[in-house]
XYZ file of C-alpha atoms in Angstrom:
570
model
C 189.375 1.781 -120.344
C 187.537 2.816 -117.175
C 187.357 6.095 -118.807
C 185.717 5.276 -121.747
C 183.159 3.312 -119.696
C 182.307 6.138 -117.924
C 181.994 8.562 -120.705
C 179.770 5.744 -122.366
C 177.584 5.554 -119.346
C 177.006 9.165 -118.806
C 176.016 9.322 -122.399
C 172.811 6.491 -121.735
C 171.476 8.695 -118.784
C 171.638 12.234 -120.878
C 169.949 10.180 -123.375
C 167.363 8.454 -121.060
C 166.974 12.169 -119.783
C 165.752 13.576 -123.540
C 163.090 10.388 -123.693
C 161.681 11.327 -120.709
C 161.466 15.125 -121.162
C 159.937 14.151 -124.435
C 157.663 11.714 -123.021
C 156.362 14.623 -120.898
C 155.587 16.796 -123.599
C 154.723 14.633 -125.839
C 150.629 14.896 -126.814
C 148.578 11.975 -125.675
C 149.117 8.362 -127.197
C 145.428 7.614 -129.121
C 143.545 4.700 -127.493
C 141.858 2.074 -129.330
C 139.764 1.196 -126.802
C 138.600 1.863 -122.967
C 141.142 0.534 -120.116
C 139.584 -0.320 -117.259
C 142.386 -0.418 -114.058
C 140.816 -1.833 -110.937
C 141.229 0.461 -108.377
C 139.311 -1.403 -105.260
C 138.025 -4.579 -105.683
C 135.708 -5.796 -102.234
C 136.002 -9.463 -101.112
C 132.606 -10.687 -102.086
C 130.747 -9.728 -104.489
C 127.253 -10.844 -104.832
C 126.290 -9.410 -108.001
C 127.919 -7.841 -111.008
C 126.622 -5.362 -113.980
C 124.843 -6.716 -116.763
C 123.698 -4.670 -119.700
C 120.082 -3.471 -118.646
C 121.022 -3.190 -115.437
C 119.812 -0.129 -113.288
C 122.990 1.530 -111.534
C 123.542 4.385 -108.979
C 127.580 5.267 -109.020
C 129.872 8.609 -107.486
C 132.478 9.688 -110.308
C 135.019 12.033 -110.669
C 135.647 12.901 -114.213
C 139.280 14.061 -115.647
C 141.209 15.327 -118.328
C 144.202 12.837 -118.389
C 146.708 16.004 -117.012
C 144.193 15.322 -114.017
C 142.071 18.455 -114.451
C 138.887 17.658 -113.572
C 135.847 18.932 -115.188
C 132.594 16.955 -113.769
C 132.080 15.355 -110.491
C 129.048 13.781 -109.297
C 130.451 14.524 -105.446
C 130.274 17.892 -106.190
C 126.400 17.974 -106.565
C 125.803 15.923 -103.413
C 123.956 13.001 -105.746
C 124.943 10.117 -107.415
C 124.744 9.444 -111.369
C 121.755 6.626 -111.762
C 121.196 4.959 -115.246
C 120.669 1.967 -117.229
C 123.204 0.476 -118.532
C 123.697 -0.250 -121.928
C 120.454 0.954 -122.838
C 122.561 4.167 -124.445
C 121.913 6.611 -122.175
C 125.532 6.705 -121.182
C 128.682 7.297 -123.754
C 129.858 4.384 -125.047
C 132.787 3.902 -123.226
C 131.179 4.203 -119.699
C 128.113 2.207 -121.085
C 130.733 -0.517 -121.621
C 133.045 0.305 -118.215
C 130.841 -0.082 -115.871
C 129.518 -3.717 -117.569
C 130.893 -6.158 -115.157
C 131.922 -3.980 -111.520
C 130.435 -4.991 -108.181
C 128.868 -2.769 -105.997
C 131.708 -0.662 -103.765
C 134.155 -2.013 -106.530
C 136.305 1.434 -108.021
C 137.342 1.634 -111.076
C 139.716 3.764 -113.081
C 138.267 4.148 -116.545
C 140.309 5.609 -119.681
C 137.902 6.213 -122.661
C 139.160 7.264 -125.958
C 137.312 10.197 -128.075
C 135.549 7.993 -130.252
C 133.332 6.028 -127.345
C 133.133 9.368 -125.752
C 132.000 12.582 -127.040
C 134.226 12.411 -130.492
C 135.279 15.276 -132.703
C 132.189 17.239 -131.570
C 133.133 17.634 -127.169
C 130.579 18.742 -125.527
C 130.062 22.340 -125.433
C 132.883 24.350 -123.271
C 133.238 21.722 -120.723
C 135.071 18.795 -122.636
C 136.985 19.751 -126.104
C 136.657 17.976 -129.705
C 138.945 14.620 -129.454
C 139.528 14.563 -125.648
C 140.585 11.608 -123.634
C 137.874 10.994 -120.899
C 139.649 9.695 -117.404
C 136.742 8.813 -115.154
C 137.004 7.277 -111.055
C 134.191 5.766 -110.799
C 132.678 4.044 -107.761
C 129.771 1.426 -108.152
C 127.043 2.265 -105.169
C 123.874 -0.116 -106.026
C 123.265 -2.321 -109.038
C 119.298 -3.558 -109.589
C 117.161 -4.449 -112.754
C 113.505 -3.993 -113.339
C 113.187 -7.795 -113.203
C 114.333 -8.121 -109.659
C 111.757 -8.798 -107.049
C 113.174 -9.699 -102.818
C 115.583 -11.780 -102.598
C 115.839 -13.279 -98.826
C 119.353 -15.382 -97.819
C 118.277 -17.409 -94.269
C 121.550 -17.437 -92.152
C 120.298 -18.956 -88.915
C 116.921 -21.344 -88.520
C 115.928 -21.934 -84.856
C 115.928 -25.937 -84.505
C 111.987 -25.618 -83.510
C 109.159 -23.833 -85.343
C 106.209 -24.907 -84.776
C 104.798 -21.500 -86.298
C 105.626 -18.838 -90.019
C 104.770 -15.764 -90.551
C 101.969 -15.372 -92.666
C 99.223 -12.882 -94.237
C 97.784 -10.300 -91.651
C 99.751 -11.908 -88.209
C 101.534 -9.269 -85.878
C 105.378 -9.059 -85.809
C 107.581 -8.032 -83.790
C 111.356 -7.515 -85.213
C 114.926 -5.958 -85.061
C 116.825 -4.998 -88.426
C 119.519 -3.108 -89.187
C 118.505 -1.139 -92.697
C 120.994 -0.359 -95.243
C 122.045 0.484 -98.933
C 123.393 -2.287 -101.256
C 126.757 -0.152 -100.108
C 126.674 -1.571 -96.484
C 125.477 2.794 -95.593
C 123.728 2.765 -92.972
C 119.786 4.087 -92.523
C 118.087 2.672 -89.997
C 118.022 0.445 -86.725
C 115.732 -0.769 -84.295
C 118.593 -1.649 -82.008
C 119.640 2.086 -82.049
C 116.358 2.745 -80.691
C 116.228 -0.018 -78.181
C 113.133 -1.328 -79.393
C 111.622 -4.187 -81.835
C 109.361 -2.892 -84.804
C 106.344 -4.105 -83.776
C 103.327 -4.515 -86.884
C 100.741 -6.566 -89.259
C 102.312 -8.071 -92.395
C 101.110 -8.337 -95.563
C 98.251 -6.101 -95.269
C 100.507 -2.576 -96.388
C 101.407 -1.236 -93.590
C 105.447 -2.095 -94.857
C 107.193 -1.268 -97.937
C 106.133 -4.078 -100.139
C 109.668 -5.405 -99.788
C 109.293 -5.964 -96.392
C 105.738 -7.148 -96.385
C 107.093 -10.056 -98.383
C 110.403 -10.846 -97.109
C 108.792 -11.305 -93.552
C 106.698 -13.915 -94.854
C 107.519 -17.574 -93.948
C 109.833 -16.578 -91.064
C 109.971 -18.505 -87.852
C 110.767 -16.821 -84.277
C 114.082 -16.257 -84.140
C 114.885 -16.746 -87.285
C 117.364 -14.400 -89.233
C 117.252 -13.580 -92.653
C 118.979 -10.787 -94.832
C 116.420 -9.133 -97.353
C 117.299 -7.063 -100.238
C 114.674 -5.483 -102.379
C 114.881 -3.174 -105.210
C 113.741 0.249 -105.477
C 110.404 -0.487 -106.819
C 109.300 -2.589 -103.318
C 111.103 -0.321 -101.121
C 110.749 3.841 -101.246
C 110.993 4.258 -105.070
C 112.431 7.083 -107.310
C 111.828 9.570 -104.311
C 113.635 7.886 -101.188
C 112.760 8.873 -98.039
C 113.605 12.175 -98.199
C 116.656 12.187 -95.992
C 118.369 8.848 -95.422
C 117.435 6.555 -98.075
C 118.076 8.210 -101.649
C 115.842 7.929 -104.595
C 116.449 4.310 -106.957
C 118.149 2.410 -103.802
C 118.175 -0.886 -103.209
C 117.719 -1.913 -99.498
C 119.211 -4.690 -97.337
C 117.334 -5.476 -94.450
C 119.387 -7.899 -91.781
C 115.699 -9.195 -89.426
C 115.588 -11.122 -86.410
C 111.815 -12.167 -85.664
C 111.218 -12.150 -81.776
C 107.526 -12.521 -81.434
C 104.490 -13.657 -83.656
C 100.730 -13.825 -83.307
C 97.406 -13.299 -85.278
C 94.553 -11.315 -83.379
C 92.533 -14.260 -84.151
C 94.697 -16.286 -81.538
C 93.698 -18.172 -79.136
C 96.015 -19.495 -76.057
C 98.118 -22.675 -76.655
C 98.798 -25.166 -74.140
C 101.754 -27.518 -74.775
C 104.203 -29.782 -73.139
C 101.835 -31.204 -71.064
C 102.792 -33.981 -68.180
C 99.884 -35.224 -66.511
C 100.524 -37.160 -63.875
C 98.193 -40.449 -62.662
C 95.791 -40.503 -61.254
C 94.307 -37.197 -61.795
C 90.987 -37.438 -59.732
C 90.131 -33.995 -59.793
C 91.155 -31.027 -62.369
C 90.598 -27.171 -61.778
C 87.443 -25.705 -62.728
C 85.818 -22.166 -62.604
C 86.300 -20.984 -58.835
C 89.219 -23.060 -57.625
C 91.773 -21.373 -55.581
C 95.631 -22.745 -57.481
C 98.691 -22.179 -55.988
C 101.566 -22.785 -58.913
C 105.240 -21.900 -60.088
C 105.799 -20.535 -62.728
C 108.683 -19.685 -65.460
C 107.669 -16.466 -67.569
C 109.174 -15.584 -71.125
C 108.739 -14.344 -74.007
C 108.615 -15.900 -77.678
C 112.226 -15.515 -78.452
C 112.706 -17.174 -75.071
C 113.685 -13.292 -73.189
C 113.041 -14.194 -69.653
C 110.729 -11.610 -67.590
C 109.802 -13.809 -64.361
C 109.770 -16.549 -62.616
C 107.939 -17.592 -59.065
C 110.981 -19.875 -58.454
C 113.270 -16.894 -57.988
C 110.845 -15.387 -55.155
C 111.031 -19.174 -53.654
C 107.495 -18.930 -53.394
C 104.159 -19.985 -55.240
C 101.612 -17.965 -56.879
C 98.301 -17.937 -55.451
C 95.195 -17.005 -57.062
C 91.271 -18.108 -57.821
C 91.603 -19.056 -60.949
C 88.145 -17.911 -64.112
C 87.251 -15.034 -61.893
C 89.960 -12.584 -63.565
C 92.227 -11.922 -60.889
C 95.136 -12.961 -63.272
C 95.568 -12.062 -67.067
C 92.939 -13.560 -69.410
C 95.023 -15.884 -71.164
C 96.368 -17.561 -67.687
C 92.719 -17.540 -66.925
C 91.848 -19.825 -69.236
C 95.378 -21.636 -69.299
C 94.610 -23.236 -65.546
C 91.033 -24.239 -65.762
C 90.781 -28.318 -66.093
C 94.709 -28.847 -64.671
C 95.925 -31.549 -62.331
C 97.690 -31.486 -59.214
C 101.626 -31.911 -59.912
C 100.394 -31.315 -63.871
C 103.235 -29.572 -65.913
C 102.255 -27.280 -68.907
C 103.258 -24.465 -71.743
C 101.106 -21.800 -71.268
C 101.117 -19.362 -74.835
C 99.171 -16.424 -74.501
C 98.626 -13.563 -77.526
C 99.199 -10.199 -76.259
C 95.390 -9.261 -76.449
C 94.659 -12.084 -73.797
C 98.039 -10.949 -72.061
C 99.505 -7.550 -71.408
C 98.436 -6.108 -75.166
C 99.850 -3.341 -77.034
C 101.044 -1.451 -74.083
C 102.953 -3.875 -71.935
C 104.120 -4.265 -68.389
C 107.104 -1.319 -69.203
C 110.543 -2.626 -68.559
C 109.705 -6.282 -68.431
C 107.407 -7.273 -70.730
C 107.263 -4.881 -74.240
C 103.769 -3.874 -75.648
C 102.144 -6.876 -77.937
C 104.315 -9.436 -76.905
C 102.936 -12.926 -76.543
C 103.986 -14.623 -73.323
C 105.135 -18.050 -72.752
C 104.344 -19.691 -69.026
C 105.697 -22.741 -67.944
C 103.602 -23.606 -65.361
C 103.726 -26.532 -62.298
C 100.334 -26.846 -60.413
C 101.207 -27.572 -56.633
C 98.396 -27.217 -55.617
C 94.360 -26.196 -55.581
C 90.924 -26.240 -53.277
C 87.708 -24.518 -53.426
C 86.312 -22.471 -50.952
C 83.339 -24.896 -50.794
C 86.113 -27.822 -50.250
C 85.214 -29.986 -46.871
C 87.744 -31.999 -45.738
C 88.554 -35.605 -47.787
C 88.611 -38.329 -45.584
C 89.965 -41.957 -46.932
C 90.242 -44.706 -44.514
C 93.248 -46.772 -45.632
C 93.288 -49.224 -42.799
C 90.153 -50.224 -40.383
C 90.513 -53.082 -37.809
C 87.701 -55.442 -37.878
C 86.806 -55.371 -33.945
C 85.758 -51.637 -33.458
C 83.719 -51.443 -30.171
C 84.101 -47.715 -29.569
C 84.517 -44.408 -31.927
C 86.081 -40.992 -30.997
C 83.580 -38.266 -30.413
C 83.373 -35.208 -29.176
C 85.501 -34.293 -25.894
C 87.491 -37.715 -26.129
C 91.259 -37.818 -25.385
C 92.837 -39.235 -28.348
C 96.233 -39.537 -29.299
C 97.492 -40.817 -32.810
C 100.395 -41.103 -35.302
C 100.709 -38.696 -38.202
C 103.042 -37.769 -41.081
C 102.034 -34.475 -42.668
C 103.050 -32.650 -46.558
C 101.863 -30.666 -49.102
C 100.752 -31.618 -52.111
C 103.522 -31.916 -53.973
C 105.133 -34.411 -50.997
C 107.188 -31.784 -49.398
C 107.346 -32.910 -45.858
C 106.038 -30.606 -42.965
C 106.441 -32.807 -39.828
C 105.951 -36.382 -38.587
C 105.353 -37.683 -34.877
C 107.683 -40.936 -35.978
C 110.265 -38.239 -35.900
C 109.765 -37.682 -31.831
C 108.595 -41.221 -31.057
C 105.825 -39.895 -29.564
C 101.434 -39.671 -30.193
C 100.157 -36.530 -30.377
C 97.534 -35.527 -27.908
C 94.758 -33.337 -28.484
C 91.297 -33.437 -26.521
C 88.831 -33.309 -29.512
C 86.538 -30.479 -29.928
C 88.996 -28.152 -27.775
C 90.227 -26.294 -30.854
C 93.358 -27.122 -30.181
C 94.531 -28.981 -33.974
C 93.219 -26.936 -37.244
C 89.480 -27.996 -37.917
C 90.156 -30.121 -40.614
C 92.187 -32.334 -38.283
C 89.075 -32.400 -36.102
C 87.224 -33.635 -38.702
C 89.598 -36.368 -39.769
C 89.759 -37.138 -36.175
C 85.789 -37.994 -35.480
C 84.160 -41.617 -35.479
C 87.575 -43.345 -35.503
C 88.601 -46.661 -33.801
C 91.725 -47.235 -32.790
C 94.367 -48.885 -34.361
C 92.337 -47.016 -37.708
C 94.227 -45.736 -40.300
C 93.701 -42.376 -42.782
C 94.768 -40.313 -44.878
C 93.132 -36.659 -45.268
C 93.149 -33.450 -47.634
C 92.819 -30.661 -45.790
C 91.840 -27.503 -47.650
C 93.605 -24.032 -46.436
C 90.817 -22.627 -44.460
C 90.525 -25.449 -42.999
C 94.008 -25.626 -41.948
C 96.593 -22.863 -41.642
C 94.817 -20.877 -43.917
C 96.321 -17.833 -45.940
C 98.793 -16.894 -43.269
C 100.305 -20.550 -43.251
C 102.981 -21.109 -40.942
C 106.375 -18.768 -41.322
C 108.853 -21.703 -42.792
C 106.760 -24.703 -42.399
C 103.264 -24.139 -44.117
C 103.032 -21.829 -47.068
C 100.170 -20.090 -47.179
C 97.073 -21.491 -48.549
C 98.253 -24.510 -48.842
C 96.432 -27.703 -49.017
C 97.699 -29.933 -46.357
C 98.284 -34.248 -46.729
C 97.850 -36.238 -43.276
C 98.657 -39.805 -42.857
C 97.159 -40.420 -39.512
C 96.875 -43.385 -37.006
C 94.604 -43.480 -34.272
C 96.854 -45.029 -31.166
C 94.658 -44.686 -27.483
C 91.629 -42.899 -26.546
C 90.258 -41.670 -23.446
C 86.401 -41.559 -22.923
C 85.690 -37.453 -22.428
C 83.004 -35.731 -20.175
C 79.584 -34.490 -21.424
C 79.598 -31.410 -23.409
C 79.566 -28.743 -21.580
C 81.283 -30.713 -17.887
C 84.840 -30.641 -16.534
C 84.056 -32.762 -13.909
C 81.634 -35.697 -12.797
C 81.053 -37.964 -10.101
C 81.269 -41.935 -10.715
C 78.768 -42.749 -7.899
C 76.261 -40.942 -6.047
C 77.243 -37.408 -4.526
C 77.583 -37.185 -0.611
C 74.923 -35.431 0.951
C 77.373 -33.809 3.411
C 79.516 -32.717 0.564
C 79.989 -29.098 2.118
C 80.849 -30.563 5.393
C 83.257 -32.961 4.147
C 84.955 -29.853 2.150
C 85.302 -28.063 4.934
C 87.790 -29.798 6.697
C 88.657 -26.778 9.821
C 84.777 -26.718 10.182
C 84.526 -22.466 9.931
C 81.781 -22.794 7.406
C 83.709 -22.111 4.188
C 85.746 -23.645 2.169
C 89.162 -22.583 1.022
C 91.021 -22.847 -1.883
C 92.925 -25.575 -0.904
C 90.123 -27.399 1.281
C 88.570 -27.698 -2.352
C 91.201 -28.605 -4.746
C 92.306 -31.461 -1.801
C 88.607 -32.639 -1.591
C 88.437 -32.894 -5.536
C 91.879 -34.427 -6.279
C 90.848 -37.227 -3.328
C 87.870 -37.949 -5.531
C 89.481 -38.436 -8.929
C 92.514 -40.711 -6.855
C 89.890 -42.583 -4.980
C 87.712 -43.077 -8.125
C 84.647 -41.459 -6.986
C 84.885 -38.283 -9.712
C 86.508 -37.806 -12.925
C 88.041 -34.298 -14.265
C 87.714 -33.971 -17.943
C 90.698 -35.801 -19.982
C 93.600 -33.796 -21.956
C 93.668 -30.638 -19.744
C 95.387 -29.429 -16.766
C 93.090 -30.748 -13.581
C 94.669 -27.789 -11.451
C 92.986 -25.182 -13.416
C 90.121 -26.886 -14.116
C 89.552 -27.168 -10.210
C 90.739 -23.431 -10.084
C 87.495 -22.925 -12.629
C 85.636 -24.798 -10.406
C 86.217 -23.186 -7.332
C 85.338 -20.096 -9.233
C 82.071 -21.228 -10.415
C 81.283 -21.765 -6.832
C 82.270 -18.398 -5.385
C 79.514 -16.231 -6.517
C 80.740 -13.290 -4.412
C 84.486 -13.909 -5.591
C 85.817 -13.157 -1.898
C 87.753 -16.417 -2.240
C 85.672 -18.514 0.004
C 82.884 -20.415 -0.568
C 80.274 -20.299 1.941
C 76.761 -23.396 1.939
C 74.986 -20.623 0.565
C 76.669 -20.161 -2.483
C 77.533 -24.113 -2.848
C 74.945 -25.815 -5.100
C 75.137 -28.676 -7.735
C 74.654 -28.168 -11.409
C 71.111 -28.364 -11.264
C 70.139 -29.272 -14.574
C 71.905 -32.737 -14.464
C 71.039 -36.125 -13.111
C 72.319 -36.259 -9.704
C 75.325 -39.597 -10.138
C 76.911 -37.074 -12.639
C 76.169 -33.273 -10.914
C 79.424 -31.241 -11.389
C 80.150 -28.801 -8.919
């Protein structure tokens, strides 16, 4: 039995073997009709042939024992047609009906929907089987105009693109294949032009329309917007569709003007920049996309400038005349009021618009005298500060913004200044004058009347406009202009004699400072307030020895002259 089996089984494989050695040899079955075997099919596909449909495809074209006997790869171009406008055989006329572009497809097409009983010429022979591979490049149709697919909108545009504004832009350029052509990011640089005015391929002149900074969009345009039946010439063959993937950075018409936004005024504004003004502000700097190129904050320091004179670009120019102190605003400048088509070089690219946002700390004129407001007066003032007085008063001092500088609450103790001395900044002097005590005030002191453009290294920047809150505490009644000393009763006529205590007719150093000290204990003279009375006394003597020996003989010891005799100073 298990022979028989075996015998039996060797008999099915011998004759298995004869059907497929037959099979081999055997001429090839007819077809009724094309067979279409889908080689490659890609994930998405956005469009598909339709009869009247312009196509550009590669193909290899074969006999079915694989012999090959047309290629399009071989002449370095692809096949491009209408479709099923019979300018293919039927069969391919029909095959390609229905692929998406990078699809491949394996395409048997009998004699009859190819070139029949006739072939064609020496190349294909009467009643041949046509294998084609054929791979779908770009599909378009006379009809088509741009077709744009938004994939991101910024949450804010306050601005489109329209008719004859500058652009700036990034794209990556392609075929309807996904080939690459072209890219500004390659090049490190946005495309930078007018639309809708022909400087672009008509494509691009209208699928830049409507966009909003930072917006990106894909555009795809048919041959007929974007280089034609010719191409390019190297990249971009002749009858290609082309997908543009754009990101709009910057946008502005030469017609612009600056913008000011955002604004936060504060209260009360009594006074707003004009024409002149000297502005110390911060200052965030970007561009439209929101590319940061500077900032004032980072250099933890303002910047200081007169402000409608030009010393800063136009469009800031205009951007901080008829501002508050403390005021907040959005500064958007064009690039012809800016930088313009050249730029700043690594920071800020050529015909970029620049965004500011700006904090006024604060401004002055050079005309600016100081601003005096009494706060606080007591109704019993019998006596004001002048000139030479010894006062000594409270004060808190900031800038404009309220950043503390210093405050004599802090030390529990006046300051002291003799006024007139030069010995506070001269806008303190002024705030000082005509003041009773117990008076309150606050003053704004302009820079050169204060620290001026130096300031004071970590305490006062420089320029600054300086805030006092002062309060006047004592005051002591000062000399005369122009005396250190006076007498409070009538001068001794034996005022050398009473100097000269050892009688050798001069008087040391020490005979006079003893002699003038007694006076001021005694209450018969009075040295000037506020200063040290050994060195004014050392300025006396001085005064008195002519010869500068160190001794002052009766010759050289006279009276001021010019003065009424109860008040002479030596």
């Amino acid at each position: 039995m298990a022979v028989k089996m075996t015998q039996c089984v060797h008999r099915v494989l011998y004759l298995s073997v004869l059907v497929a050695f037959a099979a081999c040899n055997a001429p090839p079955v007819p077809l009724d009709d094309i067979i279409i075997e889908k080689t490659f099919v890609p994930e998405q596909c956005g469009r598909a042939v339709k009869v009247g449909d312009y196509v550009r495809y590669h193909y290899n074209g074969m006999f079915p024992d694989g012999k090959k006997f047309d290629s399009s790869y071989d002449r370095g171009s692809t096949y491009n047609v209408y479709v099923g406008k019979k300018q293919l055989i039927e069969g391919m006329d029909r095959a390609l009906v229905g692929m998406c572009v990078n699809e491949r497809r394996l395409v048997k097409i009998p004699p009859q929907l190819a070139y029949g009983k006739q072939g064609y010429g020496d190349i294909i022979p009467p009643d041949s089987i046509l294998h084609f591979d054929v791979l779908l490049l770009d599909v378009w149709n006379p009809e088509d105009g741009v077709q744009i697919n938004t994939y991101y909108t910024p949450p804010i545009c306050s601005r489109k693109v329209e008719v004859s504004d500058y652009v700036r832009y990034h794209y990556n350029g392609t075929l309807l294949d996904g080939t690459l052509f072209d890219s500004s990011h390659t090049r490190l640089r946005t495309y930078d032009t007018y639309v809708g005015i022909g400087w672009l391929i008509a494509g691009m002149d209208q699928g830049l329309l409507g966009m909003c900074v930072g917006e990106r969009r894909i555009i795809t345009m048919p041959p007929s917007l974007g280089y034609g039946e010719n191409g390019d010439g190297s990249d971009i063959p002749g009858q290609a569709s082309l997908v543009f993937d754009v990101v709009l950075l910057d946008l502005h018409n030469p017609r612009d003007s600056i913008t000011v936004t955002n604004q936060q005024v504060p209260e009360p504004c009594t006074r707003k920049t004009v024409a002149g003004d000297f502005v110390r502000y911060h200052y965030n700097g970007s561009l439209l996309d929101g590319t940061f190129f500077d900032s004032s904050y980072s250099r933890n320091r303002t910047y200081d400038t007169y402000v409608g004179r030009g010393y800063v670009i136009a469009g800031m120019d205009e951007g901080l005349i008829g501002v508050c102190i403390g005021e907040r605003r959005t500064i958007t400048i064009p690039p012809h009021l800016a930088y313009g088509e050249e730029g700043t070089g690594t920071k800020i690219p050529g015909s970029a618009v620049l965004v500011f946002d700006v904090h006024i700390i604060d401004f002055h004129n050079p005309s600016d005298s100081t601003e005096i407001t009494v706060t606080y007066k007591p109704e019993v003032c019998d006596k004001q500060t002048k000139k030479g007085d010894f006062v000594k008063y409270h004060y808190n001092a900031s800038l404009m913004d309220g950043s503390p500088i210093d405050s004599t609450y802090n030390y529990g103790k006046t300051y002291n200044i003799v006024l007139g001395a030069n010995q506070v900044v001269p806008g303190m002097e002024d705030g000082l004058k005509d003041m009773c005590v117990g008076e309150r005030r606050h003053l704004v002191i302009p820079p050169h009347l204060g620290y001026g453009e130096m300031g004071v290294t970590d305490e006062v920047p420089g320029s600054a406009v300086l805030l006092f809150d002062i309060e006047l505490m004592e005051v002591e009644e000062g000399l005369p202009e122009g005396y250190m000393f006076i007498w409070n009763e009538d001068v001794s006529p034996d005022l050398f004699t009473e100097m000269d205590v050892d009688q050798n007719k001069q008087v040391e150093p020490s005979e006079f400072t003893d002699y003038i000290m007694r006076q001021v204990t005694e209450g018969k003279g009075r040295l000037a307030p506020g200063f040290d009375p050994y060195r004014i006394i050392d300025n006396m003597f001085s005064n008195q020895d002519r010869n500068g020996d160190g001794k002052i003989t009766e010759a050289e010891f006279k009276l001021k002259a010019d003065e009424a005799a109860a008040h002479d100073e030596l």
